[in-house]
Amino acid sequence: QPNLAARNLAGTSSFTVGLVYDNPNAYYVIDMQNGVLSRCKDEGYELVIHPCSYADDNMEQDIKTMIKRSRLAGLVLTP
């Protein structure tokens, strides 16, 4: 089985997807996370979860920093 870290370093894609959400409802978060995680697993991707507050003035910069640090291949933004 390929080593994900080695695959990320060697390739141009990180095979990692980020999930950003701002919803304190645990049922919503769990359902959303399970759906995204299931799809990621089917496609061979890992999931990085990043809770945030849309009211936070630094939210945009926090998300940009997460994307750069994690070298995300994609990002799921919840409504």
PDB file of C-alpha atoms in Angstrom:
ATOM      1  CA  GLN A   1       0.000   0.000   0.000  1.00  0.00           C
ATOM      2  CA  PRO A   2       1.467   3.388  -0.987  1.00  0.00           C
ATOM      3  CA  ASN A   3       2.662   5.677   1.782  1.00  0.00           C
ATOM      4  CA  LEU A   4       0.446   8.786   1.682  1.00  0.00           C
ATOM      5  CA  ALA A   5       3.187  11.131   2.923  1.00  0.00           C
ATOM      6  CA  ALA A   6       5.622   9.894   0.276  1.00  0.00           C
ATOM      7  CA  ARG A   7       2.953  10.143  -2.403  1.00  0.00           C
ATOM      8  CA  ASN A   8       2.224  13.735  -1.374  1.00  0.00           C
ATOM      9  CA  LEU A   9       5.898  14.721  -1.550  1.00  0.00           C
ATOM     10  CA  ALA A  10       6.546  13.010  -4.869  1.00  0.00           C
ATOM     11  CA  GLY A  11       3.434  14.180  -6.681  1.00  0.00           C
ATOM     12  CA  THR A  12       1.789  17.443  -7.568  1.00  0.00           C
ATOM     13  CA  SER A  13      -1.451  16.590  -5.759  1.00  0.00           C
ATOM     14  CA  SER A  14      -1.710  16.135  -2.015  1.00  0.00           C
ATOM     15  CA  PHE A  15      -4.640  13.685  -2.019  1.00  0.00           C
ATOM     16  CA  THR A  16      -6.027  15.696   0.898  1.00  0.00           C
ATOM     17  CA  VAL A  17      -9.327  17.570   1.009  1.00  0.00           C
ATOM     18  CA  GLY A  18     -10.283  20.182   3.588  1.00  0.00           C
ATOM     19  CA  LEU A  19     -13.704  20.585   5.191  1.00  0.00           C
ATOM     20  CA  VAL A  20     -14.461  24.036   6.612  1.00  0.00           C
ATOM     21  CA  TYR A  21     -17.613  24.558   8.634  1.00  0.00           C
ATOM     22  CA  ASP A  22     -19.234  27.013  11.003  1.00  0.00           C
ATOM     23  CA  ASN A  23     -22.236  25.319  12.532  1.00  0.00           C
ATOM     24  CA  PRO A  24     -22.467  24.390  16.200  1.00  0.00           C
ATOM     25  CA  ASN A  25     -25.163  21.784  15.523  1.00  0.00           C
ATOM     26  CA  ALA A  26     -23.438  18.465  16.210  1.00  0.00           C
ATOM     27  CA  TYR A  27     -25.873  16.477  14.037  1.00  0.00           C
ATOM     28  CA  TYR A  28     -25.197  18.707  11.039  1.00  0.00           C
ATOM     29  CA  VAL A  29     -21.434  18.510  11.494  1.00  0.00           C
ATOM     30  CA  ILE A  30     -21.430  14.724  11.926  1.00  0.00           C
ATOM     31  CA  ASP A  31     -23.645  14.157   8.878  1.00  0.00           C
ATOM     32  CA  MET A  32     -21.560  16.509   6.732  1.00  0.00           C
ATOM     33  CA  GLN A  33     -18.283  15.003   7.949  1.00  0.00           C
ATOM     34  CA  ASN A  34     -19.467  11.424   7.353  1.00  0.00           C
ATOM     35  CA  GLY A  35     -20.607  12.238   3.811  1.00  0.00           C
ATOM     36  CA  VAL A  36     -17.387  13.992   2.844  1.00  0.00           C
ATOM     37  CA  LEU A  37     -15.250  11.353   4.546  1.00  0.00           C
ATOM     38  CA  SER A  38     -17.060   8.544   2.731  1.00  0.00           C
ATOM     39  CA  ARG A  39     -16.466  10.174  -0.646  1.00  0.00           C
ATOM     40  CA  CYS A  40     -12.817  10.903   0.193  1.00  0.00           C
ATOM     41  CA  LYS A  41     -12.291   7.270   1.165  1.00  0.00           C
ATOM     42  CA  ASP A  42     -13.852   6.084  -2.098  1.00  0.00           C
ATOM     43  CA  GLU A  43     -11.510   8.310  -4.099  1.00  0.00           C
ATOM     44  CA  GLY A  44      -8.327   7.670  -2.073  1.00  0.00           C
ATOM     45  CA  TYR A  45      -8.185  11.055  -0.350  1.00  0.00           C
ATOM     46  CA  GLU A  46      -7.665  12.044   3.270  1.00  0.00           C
ATOM     47  CA  LEU A  47      -9.771  14.644   5.076  1.00  0.00           C
ATOM     48  CA  VAL A  48      -8.644  17.655   7.109  1.00  0.00           C
ATOM     49  CA  ILE A  49     -11.403  19.208   9.222  1.00  0.00           C
ATOM     50  CA  HIS A  50     -11.234  22.888  10.088  1.00  0.00           C
ATOM     51  CA  PRO A  51     -13.971  24.463  12.223  1.00  0.00           C
ATOM     52  CA  CYS A  52     -14.150  28.229  11.961  1.00  0.00           C
ATOM     53  CA  SER A  53     -16.330  31.215  12.675  1.00  0.00           C
ATOM     54  CA  TYR A  54     -17.598  33.180   9.698  1.00  0.00           C
ATOM     55  CA  ALA A  55     -17.887  36.205  12.007  1.00  0.00           C
ATOM     56  CA  ASP A  56     -14.127  36.129  12.674  1.00  0.00           C
ATOM     57  CA  ASP A  57     -12.253  38.874  10.820  1.00  0.00           C
ATOM     58  CA  ASN A  58      -9.274  36.505  10.337  1.00  0.00           C
ATOM     59  CA  MET A  59     -11.313  33.634   8.881  1.00  0.00           C
ATOM     60  CA  GLU A  60     -10.144  34.165   5.298  1.00  0.00           C
ATOM     61  CA  GLN A  61      -6.494  34.246   6.312  1.00  0.00           C
ATOM     62  CA  ASP A  62      -6.942  31.182   8.564  1.00  0.00           C
ATOM     63  CA  ILE A  63      -8.378  29.196   5.652  1.00  0.00           C
ATOM     64  CA  LYS A  64      -5.620  30.350   3.283  1.00  0.00           C
ATOM     65  CA  THR A  65      -2.993  29.306   5.834  1.00  0.00           C
ATOM     66  CA  MET A  66      -4.628  25.896   6.256  1.00  0.00           C
ATOM     67  CA  ILE A  67      -4.670  25.373   2.483  1.00  0.00           C
ATOM     68  CA  LYS A  68      -0.985  26.236   2.154  1.00  0.00           C
ATOM     69  CA  ARG A  69       0.147  24.142   5.121  1.00  0.00           C
ATOM     70  CA  SER A  70      -1.880  21.097   4.139  1.00  0.00           C
ATOM     71  CA  ARG A  71      -1.323  21.450   0.371  1.00  0.00           C
ATOM     72  CA  LEU A  72      -5.003  20.693  -0.143  1.00  0.00           C
ATOM     73  CA  ALA A  73      -6.204  19.252  -3.427  1.00  0.00           C
ATOM     74  CA  GLY A  74      -9.702  20.536  -2.715  1.00  0.00           C
ATOM     75  CA  LEU A  75     -11.836  22.370  -0.203  1.00  0.00           C
ATOM     76  CA  VAL A  76     -15.434  21.793   0.909  1.00  0.00           C
ATOM     77  CA  LEU A  77     -17.130  24.935   2.218  1.00  0.00           C
ATOM     78  CA  THR A  78     -20.422  24.309   3.970  1.00  0.00           C
ATOM     79  CA  PRO A  79     -23.363  26.707   3.779  1.00  0.00           C
TER      80      PRO A  79
END
